[in-house]
Amino acid sequence: MKNIRNFCIIAHIDHGKSTLADRLLQTTGTISDRDMKAQALDDMDLERERGITIKSHAIQMNYSKDGVDYILNLIDTPGHVDFSYEVSRSIAACEGALLIVDASQGIEAQTISNLYLALEHDLEIIPILNKMDLPGAMPEEVSDQIIELIGCDISEIIQASGKTGLGVDAILDAVINRIPAPKGDENAPLQAMIFDSVFNSFRGIIAYYRIRNGVIKKGQKIRFMNSGRDYNADEIGILKMELSPRKEVRAGDVGYIISGIKQANEVKVGDTITSSDNPCEVAIKGFEDVKPMVFAGIYPVDTEDYEELRYSMEKLQLNDSSLIFEPESSQALGFGFRCGFLGMLHMEIIQERLEREFNMTVITTVPNVSYKAFMKKDPDKMMIVNNPSELPDPSGMDRIEEPYISAQVITKTEYVGSIMTLCIEKRGELKNQVYLTQDRVEISFEMPLAEIVFDFYDRLKSVSRGYASFDYHPIGYRESDLIKLDLMLNAEQVDALSALVHRSNAFDLGKRICIKLKELIPRQQFEIPIQAAIGAKIIARETIKALRKDVTAKCYGGDISRKRKLLEKQKEGKKRMRQVGRVEVPQEAFLAVLKLND
């Protein structure tokens, strides 16, 4: 065990984690130059297209130093705030972390929150200044920022470049010398923690784990403590570029297990694997619970695909345990699922993965949060409203409460004004302002959760040029003056576009949604009114003009009454068509409501 090192790479998005991981794989000979490609660990097409890491990737490297062979288990993590749950799980499986900072950009928001995650788990931090080959690199300034942040010595900071390979040997030496070997007892009962799992259509569920104590052997009878079920370890092994089978995996190591499990709900990330014959006393404390930020409905385009969608969501949840879903139904869209996501990018990625990996075309509704409604007849009785269409009649309602959060934003001092304006616009209440360093400030405020669901993240990033980090925790429910905003197309209500909004924002939001829908809904043979309403009161209206065929084209010369007769006939047809016509709402219209400020 003394020759094993488990470490992960943490950084803000686009600071060069994956490129540096490529260099480490090449230097240790884990991947041959012939098989090498950029972002070798990102195996999803979506990750390559967008240039972001979505999943954490674990891989084992062998490295010799001074005649001693070492085993290095590396986990490359995502940098985007929406995938911070992946990072927290990777950190729980490691003893050390490479903290990578872009030498041309300095310390950014996600760097700090990922660093705090690592420090909570008492990880050994190795600071690395990446992208030193760039002409815009500022090593002195950024080194000062790192020293201020983690209180290390300047000699501990490694200067590196993922592109040129500078400093890679120094990083490997630091991993061996500074990161402690895993602690654990090989003779104790087996105790291993699952930190990820994937579904393979031929072999069932493959679980990735880190062994704390004991040894796992091929063919051994094992137990999952959470579900209490026993299985046979059909195949065990370690994670190279491909799965590499072994006879046994010992304490301190990271590996995989295939035990013929076909049901997605039998494997839970954070569960403990132990031996059936000699189980351990206590389960390893898993990860913190996921707290979804955004709720939205996902519905199959064809209602017959409902069961298939459930099956696909379960498979996806194995691979992305921060996805939470439960069944729901809608008048306009039929049966579907109400899903909880960590943010808007997470929602977009899930939708894209459903389409690519499972060929499921889905419709996503407008995201929202859950509210509490209290009735006049029975003020103690409370209804939880997850969907605006479930809201009871306002005349019989005593009050409605919405969830509030306490939020912290860390940013540079020059952006304080614009961030405060944004927070106040979103009904936020400023609570505190603390200067962490000369040019970094932490702003704390309380605001409704519903206001951060739509476009808060994106706007925060744009007003602070990507420098602001955002973190929050719920603080309970408070009474609010909320009303239900309905959208009607051709006098028919579309419940999937309904929203619960604050009375002060209703008119503005209603007008903007109507204008946006007018652009996106294709023109029909008849006129379509788009209306936003509060109860029976219409507060905004836009009209999509009808496509007209020139029926008078064949009349050249002659009496005006001939033309009028044809126009009247057309008018009658349009009227009849409007009564029976149905308006299909394209998928872009549901998503466009989220991006009203673009």
Coordinates of C-alpha atoms in Angstrom, one line a residue, residues 19-459:
T19 CA -4.7 18.5 -21.3
L20 CA -2.4 18.1 -18.3
A21 CA -4.0 14.7 -17.6
D22 CA -3.1 13.7 -21.2
R23 CA 0.6 14.6 -20.6
L24 CA 0.6 12.6 -17.3
L25 CA -0.7 9.6 -19.2
Q26 CA 1.9 9.9 -21.9
T27 CA 4.8 10.4 -19.5
T28 CA 3.9 7.4 -17.5
G29 CA 3.4 5.3 -20.7
T30 CA -0.2 4.5 -19.8
I31 CA -1.2 5.4 -23.3
S32 CA 0.9 4.9 -26.4
D33 CA 1.7 7.8 -28.7
R34 CA -0.1 6.0 -31.4
D35 CA -3.4 5.9 -29.5
M36 CA -3.0 9.4 -28.1
K37 CA -5.6 12.0 -28.9
A38 CA -6.5 15.3 -27.2
Q39 CA -8.6 15.0 -24.0
A40 CA -7.9 11.2 -24.0
L41 CA -10.1 10.6 -20.9
D42 CA -13.2 12.4 -22.3
D43 CA -14.9 9.6 -24.0
M44 CA -18.3 11.2 -24.7
D45 CA -18.8 12.8 -28.0
L46 CA -20.6 15.6 -26.2
E47 CA -17.5 16.4 -24.1
R48 CA -15.3 16.6 -27.2
E49 CA -17.7 18.8 -29.1
R50 CA -18.2 21.3 -26.3
G51 CA -14.6 21.1 -25.0
I52 CA -15.8 20.5 -21.4
T53 CA -15.5 17.5 -19.0
I54 CA -18.9 16.3 -17.9
K55 CA -18.0 13.0 -16.1
S56 CA -15.1 12.3 -13.7
H57 CA -12.7 9.8 -15.3
A58 CA -10.6 7.4 -13.2
I59 CA -7.4 5.8 -14.6
Q60 CA -4.5 3.9 -13.1
M61 CA -0.9 4.8 -14.1
N62 CA 2.4 3.0 -13.3
Y63 CA 5.5 5.0 -12.6
S64 CA 9.0 4.1 -11.5
K65 CA 11.1 6.5 -9.4
D66 CA 14.6 5.6 -8.0
G67 CA 14.0 2.0 -8.9
V68 CA 10.7 1.8 -6.9
D69 CA 7.4 1.1 -8.8
Y70 CA 4.5 3.2 -7.8
I71 CA 0.7 2.9 -8.7
L72 CA -0.9 6.3 -9.3
N73 CA -4.7 6.4 -9.5
L74 CA -5.8 9.7 -11.2
I75 CA -9.3 11.1 -11.4
D76 CA -9.8 13.9 -13.9
T77 CA -12.9 16.0 -12.8
P78 CA -15.2 18.5 -14.5
G79 CA -14.7 22.2 -13.9
H80 CA -18.2 23.5 -14.5
V81 CA -20.2 24.5 -11.4
D82 CA -23.2 22.4 -12.6
F83 CA -21.1 19.2 -12.2
S84 CA -19.6 20.0 -8.8
Y85 CA -21.3 16.8 -7.4
E86 CA -18.9 14.8 -9.6
V87 CA -16.0 16.6 -8.1
S88 CA -17.2 16.0 -4.5
R89 CA -17.4 12.3 -5.2
S90 CA -13.9 12.2 -6.8
I91 CA -12.5 14.0 -3.8
A92 CA -14.0 11.5 -1.4
A93 CA -12.0 8.7 -3.1
C94 CA -8.6 10.5 -2.9
E95 CA -5.8 11.5 -0.5
G96 CA -4.5 14.4 -2.6
A97 CA -5.5 16.9 -5.3
L98 CA -3.7 18.8 -8.0
L99 CA -5.0 22.4 -7.8
I100 CA -4.5 23.7 -11.3
V101 CA -4.6 27.5 -11.9
D102 CA -4.3 29.1 -15.3
A103 CA -1.3 31.4 -15.2
S104 CA -2.9 33.9 -17.6
Q105 CA -6.3 34.1 -15.8
G106 CA -5.5 33.6 -12.1
I107 CA -7.7 32.1 -9.4
E108 CA -11.3 32.0 -10.4
A109 CA -14.6 31.1 -8.7
Q110 CA -14.8 27.4 -9.1
T111 CA -11.1 27.1 -8.1
I112 CA -12.1 28.3 -4.7
S113 CA -15.2 26.2 -4.2
N114 CA -13.4 23.0 -5.4
L115 CA -10.5 23.9 -3.1
Y116 CA -12.8 24.2 -0.1
L117 CA -14.3 20.8 -1.0
A118 CA -10.9 19.3 -1.0
L119 CA -9.8 20.9 2.3
E120 CA -13.0 19.6 4.0
H121 CA -11.8 16.1 3.2
D122 CA -8.2 16.9 4.5
L123 CA -6.6 16.4 1.1
E124 CA -3.0 17.3 0.4
I125 CA -3.1 20.1 -2.1
I126 CA -0.4 20.5 -4.8
P127 CA -0.7 23.9 -6.5
I128 CA 0.2 24.0 -10.2
L129 CA 0.5 27.0 -12.4
N130 CA -0.6 25.8 -15.8
K131 CA -0.3 27.3 -19.3
M132 CA 3.1 28.8 -18.6
D133 CA 3.9 28.8 -22.3
L134 CA 1.3 31.5 -23.0
P135 CA 2.6 35.0 -23.8
G136 CA -0.1 36.4 -21.4
A137 CA 1.1 34.2 -18.4
M138 CA 1.5 36.2 -15.1
P139 CA 3.4 33.7 -12.9
E140 CA 4.3 36.2 -10.1
E141 CA 0.9 37.7 -9.6
V142 CA -0.9 34.4 -9.8
S143 CA 1.6 32.7 -7.4
D144 CA 0.8 35.5 -4.9
Q145 CA -2.9 34.7 -5.3
I146 CA -2.3 31.0 -4.7
I147 CA -0.1 31.7 -1.6
E148 CA -2.8 34.0 -0.2
L149 CA -5.4 31.4 -0.8
I150 CA -3.8 28.3 0.6
G151 CA -0.9 29.7 2.6
C152 CA 1.8 27.5 0.9
D153 CA 5.4 28.4 0.2
I154 CA 6.4 29.7 -3.3
S155 CA 8.7 26.8 -3.7
E156 CA 5.8 24.4 -3.5
I157 CA 4.1 25.8 -6.6
I158 CA 4.9 23.9 -9.7
Q159 CA 5.1 25.7 -13.0
A160 CA 3.8 23.6 -15.8
S161 CA 2.3 23.5 -19.3
G162 CA -0.1 20.8 -20.5
K163 CA 0.7 21.7 -24.1
T164 CA 4.5 21.6 -24.1
G165 CA 4.9 19.0 -21.2
L166 CA 6.8 21.5 -19.0
G167 CA 6.9 20.5 -15.4
V168 CA 5.2 17.1 -15.8
D169 CA 8.0 15.2 -14.1
A170 CA 8.0 17.6 -11.2
I171 CA 4.3 17.0 -10.8
L172 CA 4.7 13.2 -10.7
D173 CA 7.6 13.6 -8.2
A174 CA 5.4 15.9 -6.0
V175 CA 2.5 13.3 -6.2
I176 CA 4.8 10.6 -4.9
N177 CA 6.6 12.7 -2.3
R178 CA 3.8 14.9 -1.0
I179 CA 0.6 13.0 -1.2
P180 CA 0.3 10.4 1.6
A181 CA -0.2 6.7 0.8
P182 CA -3.7 5.5 1.5
K183 CA -4.4 4.2 5.1
G184 CA -6.2 1.0 5.6
D185 CA -5.9 -2.6 6.8
E186 CA -5.7 -5.4 4.3
N187 CA -6.5 -7.9 7.0
A188 CA -9.7 -6.2 8.2
P189 CA -13.2 -7.0 6.8
L190 CA -13.7 -5.7 3.3
Q191 CA -15.0 -2.1 3.1
A192 CA -15.1 -0.4 -0.2
M193 CA -17.0 2.8 -1.3
I194 CA -18.7 3.0 -4.7
F195 CA -18.0 6.4 -6.3
D196 CA -19.4 5.9 -9.8
S197 CA -21.2 3.4 -11.9
V198 CA -21.9 2.9 -15.6
F199 CA -24.3 0.7 -17.5
N200 CA -23.0 -1.7 -20.2
S201 CA -25.7 -3.3 -22.3
F202 CA -23.8 -6.6 -22.5
R203 CA -22.5 -7.0 -19.0
G204 CA -25.0 -5.1 -16.8
I205 CA -23.9 -2.5 -14.3
I206 CA -20.2 -1.8 -13.7
A207 CA -19.5 -0.2 -10.3
Y208 CA -16.3 1.8 -9.6
Y209 CA -15.1 1.7 -6.0
R210 CA -12.2 2.6 -3.7
I211 CA -11.2 0.0 -1.1
R212 CA -10.7 1.4 2.4
N213 CA -10.0 -1.9 4.2
G214 CA -9.6 -5.5 3.2
V215 CA -9.2 -7.3 -0.1
I216 CA -11.8 -8.2 -2.8
K217 CA -11.2 -11.4 -4.7
K218 CA -12.6 -12.7 -7.9
G219 CA -15.7 -15.0 -7.4
Q220 CA -16.1 -13.8 -3.8
K221 CA -19.6 -13.3 -2.4
I222 CA -20.1 -9.6 -1.7
R223 CA -22.9 -7.5 -0.1
F224 CA -24.1 -4.0 -0.9
M225 CA -24.9 -2.5 2.5
N226 CA -27.4 0.0 1.3
S227 CA -29.7 -2.5 -0.5
G228 CA -28.6 -5.4 1.7
R229 CA -28.3 -7.7 -1.4
D230 CA -25.6 -10.3 -2.0
Y231 CA -23.9 -10.9 -5.3
N232 CA -20.9 -12.8 -6.7
A233 CA -17.9 -10.8 -7.9
D234 CA -17.9 -12.2 -11.4
E235 CA -15.1 -9.9 -12.6
I236 CA -12.9 -7.4 -10.7
G237 CA -10.0 -5.3 -11.8
I238 CA -8.5 -1.9 -12.2
L239 CA -9.2 1.0 -14.5
K240 CA -6.7 1.4 -17.3
M241 CA -7.7 3.0 -20.7
E242 CA -9.7 -0.3 -20.9
L243 CA -11.0 -2.3 -18.0
S244 CA -8.1 -4.5 -16.8
P245 CA -9.2 -7.7 -14.9
R246 CA -7.3 -8.9 -11.8
K247 CA -7.5 -11.8 -9.4
E248 CA -7.7 -9.5 -6.4
V249 CA -7.8 -5.7 -5.6
R250 CA -6.4 -4.7 -2.3
A251 CA -6.9 -1.9 0.3
G252 CA -6.1 1.6 -0.9
D253 CA -6.7 0.8 -4.6
V254 CA -9.4 1.9 -7.0
G255 CA -11.1 -0.7 -9.1
Y256 CA -14.3 -1.9 -10.8
I257 CA -16.6 -4.8 -10.2
I258 CA -19.1 -6.6 -12.5
S259 CA -21.6 -8.8 -10.8
G260 CA -24.3 -9.3 -13.3
I261 CA -26.6 -6.7 -11.8
K262 CA -29.2 -5.6 -14.4
Q263 CA -31.5 -3.4 -12.3
A264 CA -30.4 0.3 -12.0
N265 CA -31.9 0.8 -8.6
E266 CA -29.8 -1.9 -7.0
V267 CA -26.6 0.1 -7.2
K268 CA -26.4 3.4 -5.3
V269 CA -23.4 5.7 -5.6
G270 CA -22.0 6.2 -2.1
D271 CA -22.9 2.7 -1.0
T272 CA -20.4 0.4 0.7
I273 CA -19.4 -3.0 -0.6
T274 CA -18.5 -5.6 2.0
S275 CA -18.0 -9.3 2.2
S276 CA -21.1 -11.5 2.8
D277 CA -19.2 -14.0 5.1
N278 CA -17.4 -11.4 7.1
P279 CA -19.2 -8.0 6.8
C280 CA -17.7 -4.8 8.2
E281 CA -19.4 -3.1 11.2
V282 CA -20.2 0.3 9.7
A283 CA -20.8 1.6 6.2
I284 CA -18.4 4.3 4.9
K285 CA -20.0 7.7 5.2
G286 CA -21.0 8.4 1.6
F287 CA -21.3 11.8 -0.1
E288 CA -23.5 14.7 0.8
D289 CA -27.0 14.6 -0.6
V290 CA -27.6 16.3 -3.9
K291 CA -29.5 19.5 -3.8
P292 CA -31.2 20.1 -7.2
M293 CA -31.5 23.8 -8.2
V294 CA -33.8 23.5 -11.1
F295 CA -36.9 21.4 -11.6
A296 CA -38.4 20.7 -15.0
G297 CA -40.7 18.2 -16.7
I298 CA -39.3 15.8 -19.3
Y299 CA -41.9 14.2 -21.5
P300 CA -41.6 11.8 -24.5
V301 CA -42.7 13.3 -27.8
D302 CA -44.7 10.1 -28.4
T303 CA -46.7 9.1 -25.3
E304 CA -46.1 5.4 -26.1
D305 CA -42.4 5.9 -25.3
Y306 CA -43.1 6.6 -21.6
E307 CA -41.8 3.3 -20.3
E308 CA -38.8 3.5 -22.6
L309 CA -38.0 6.9 -21.2
R310 CA -38.2 5.6 -17.6
Y311 CA -35.7 2.9 -18.6
S312 CA -33.4 5.4 -20.2
M313 CA -33.6 7.8 -17.2
E314 CA -32.7 5.0 -14.8
K315 CA -29.6 4.1 -16.9
L316 CA -28.6 7.7 -17.1
Q317 CA -29.0 8.1 -13.3
L318 CA -26.5 5.3 -12.8
N319 CA -23.9 7.4 -14.7
D320 CA -25.0 10.7 -13.3
S321 CA -26.3 10.3 -9.8
S322 CA -27.1 14.0 -9.4
L323 CA -30.2 13.5 -11.6
I324 CA -33.4 13.1 -9.6
F325 CA -36.7 12.3 -11.1
E326 CA -40.3 11.2 -10.3
P327 CA -43.4 10.5 -12.5
E328 CA -45.9 13.3 -13.3
S329 CA -48.5 14.1 -15.9
S330 CA -49.6 17.1 -17.9
Q331 CA -52.8 17.9 -19.8
A332 CA -50.9 19.1 -22.9
L333 CA -48.0 16.6 -22.9
G334 CA -49.4 13.4 -21.3
F335 CA -47.2 11.3 -19.0
G336 CA -43.6 12.2 -18.2
F337 CA -41.2 12.9 -15.4
R338 CA -40.5 15.8 -13.0
C339 CA -36.7 16.0 -12.8
G340 CA -34.3 17.9 -10.5
F341 CA -31.1 19.3 -12.0
L342 CA -28.1 21.1 -10.6
G343 CA -28.3 23.9 -13.1
M344 CA -29.3 24.9 -16.6
L345 CA -26.2 23.4 -18.3
H346 CA -26.8 20.1 -16.5
M347 CA -30.4 20.2 -17.8
E348 CA -29.2 20.8 -21.3
I349 CA -26.6 18.0 -21.1
I350 CA -29.2 15.5 -19.7
Q351 CA -31.5 16.3 -22.6
E352 CA -28.8 15.9 -25.1
R353 CA -27.5 12.6 -23.6
L354 CA -31.1 11.2 -23.7
E355 CA -31.2 12.0 -27.4
R356 CA -27.7 10.7 -28.3
E357 CA -27.3 7.7 -26.0
F358 CA -30.8 6.4 -25.9
N359 CA -32.4 7.9 -29.1
M360 CA -35.2 9.5 -27.0
T361 CA -36.6 12.7 -28.3
V362 CA -38.0 14.6 -25.4
I363 CA -39.8 17.8 -24.6
T364 CA -38.6 19.8 -21.6
T365 CA -41.0 22.2 -19.8
V366 CA -40.2 25.6 -18.3
P367 CA -38.1 25.0 -15.1
N368 CA -39.5 26.0 -11.7
V369 CA -39.3 25.2 -8.0
S370 CA -41.9 23.8 -5.4
Y371 CA -44.2 26.0 -3.4
K372 CA -46.5 25.6 -0.4
A373 CA -50.1 26.7 -0.6
F374 CA -52.4 27.2 2.5
M375 CA -56.2 27.3 2.1
K376 CA -58.6 29.7 3.9
K377 CA -60.9 26.9 5.1
D378 CA -58.2 25.0 6.8
P379 CA -55.1 27.3 7.4
D380 CA -53.1 24.5 9.0
K381 CA -53.4 22.2 6.0
M382 CA -50.6 22.7 3.4
M383 CA -50.4 21.7 -0.2
I384 CA -47.1 21.3 -2.0
V385 CA -47.3 22.7 -5.5
N386 CA -44.7 21.3 -7.8
N387 CA -46.3 22.4 -11.0
P388 CA -48.2 25.7 -11.7
S389 CA -51.1 23.7 -13.1
E390 CA -51.6 22.1 -9.6
L391 CA -52.2 25.5 -8.0
P392 CA -55.6 25.7 -6.3
D393 CA -58.1 28.4 -7.0
P394 CA -56.7 31.7 -5.7
S395 CA -60.1 32.8 -4.2
G396 CA -60.0 29.9 -1.7
M397 CA -56.3 30.3 -1.0
D398 CA -55.0 32.0 2.2
R399 CA -51.4 32.4 1.3
I400 CA -48.6 30.9 -0.8
E401 CA -45.0 30.5 0.4
E402 CA -41.9 30.0 -1.7
P403 CA -38.5 28.6 -0.9
Y404 CA -35.7 31.1 0.0
I405 CA -32.0 30.6 -0.1
S406 CA -29.0 32.2 1.5
A407 CA -26.5 32.9 -1.3
Q408 CA -22.8 33.8 -1.4
V409 CA -21.1 35.4 -4.4
I410 CA -17.3 35.7 -4.5
T411 CA -16.1 38.2 -7.1
K412 CA -13.6 40.9 -7.9
T413 CA -14.3 44.3 -6.4
E414 CA -14.9 46.0 -9.8
Y415 CA -18.0 43.9 -10.4
V416 CA -19.7 44.5 -7.0
G417 CA -22.1 47.2 -8.3
S418 CA -23.4 45.2 -11.3
I419 CA -23.8 42.1 -9.2
M420 CA -25.7 43.9 -6.5
T421 CA -28.0 45.4 -9.1
L422 CA -28.7 41.9 -10.5
C423 CA -29.4 40.5 -7.1
I424 CA -31.9 43.3 -6.2
E425 CA -33.6 42.9 -9.6
K426 CA -34.0 39.3 -8.7
R427 CA -35.8 40.2 -5.4
G428 CA -32.6 39.6 -3.4
E429 CA -31.9 41.2 0.0
L430 CA -28.3 42.2 0.8
K431 CA -27.1 40.8 4.1
N432 CA -23.3 41.2 4.2
Q433 CA -20.2 42.1 2.3
V434 CA -16.7 40.9 3.4
Y435 CA -13.4 41.7 1.7
L436 CA -11.4 38.5 1.5
T437 CA -8.4 40.2 0.0
Q438 CA -7.8 43.7 -1.5
D439 CA -9.5 42.9 -4.8
R440 CA -11.8 39.9 -3.8
V441 CA -15.1 40.4 -2.0
E442 CA -17.8 38.0 -0.7
I443 CA -21.4 39.3 -0.9
S444 CA -24.1 37.5 1.0
F445 CA -27.8 37.9 0.4
E446 CA -31.1 36.1 0.7
M447 CA -33.4 35.6 -2.3
P448 CA -36.2 33.4 -3.6
L449 CA -34.9 30.2 -5.2
A450 CA -37.3 30.6 -8.1
E451 CA -35.3 33.7 -9.2
I452 CA -32.1 31.8 -9.7
V453 CA -33.7 29.1 -11.7
F454 CA -34.2 31.0 -15.0
D455 CA -31.1 32.8 -16.1
F456 CA -29.4 34.0 -12.9
Y457 CA -26.2 31.9 -13.5
D458 CA -25.8 33.1 -17.0
R459 CA -26.3 36.7 -16.2

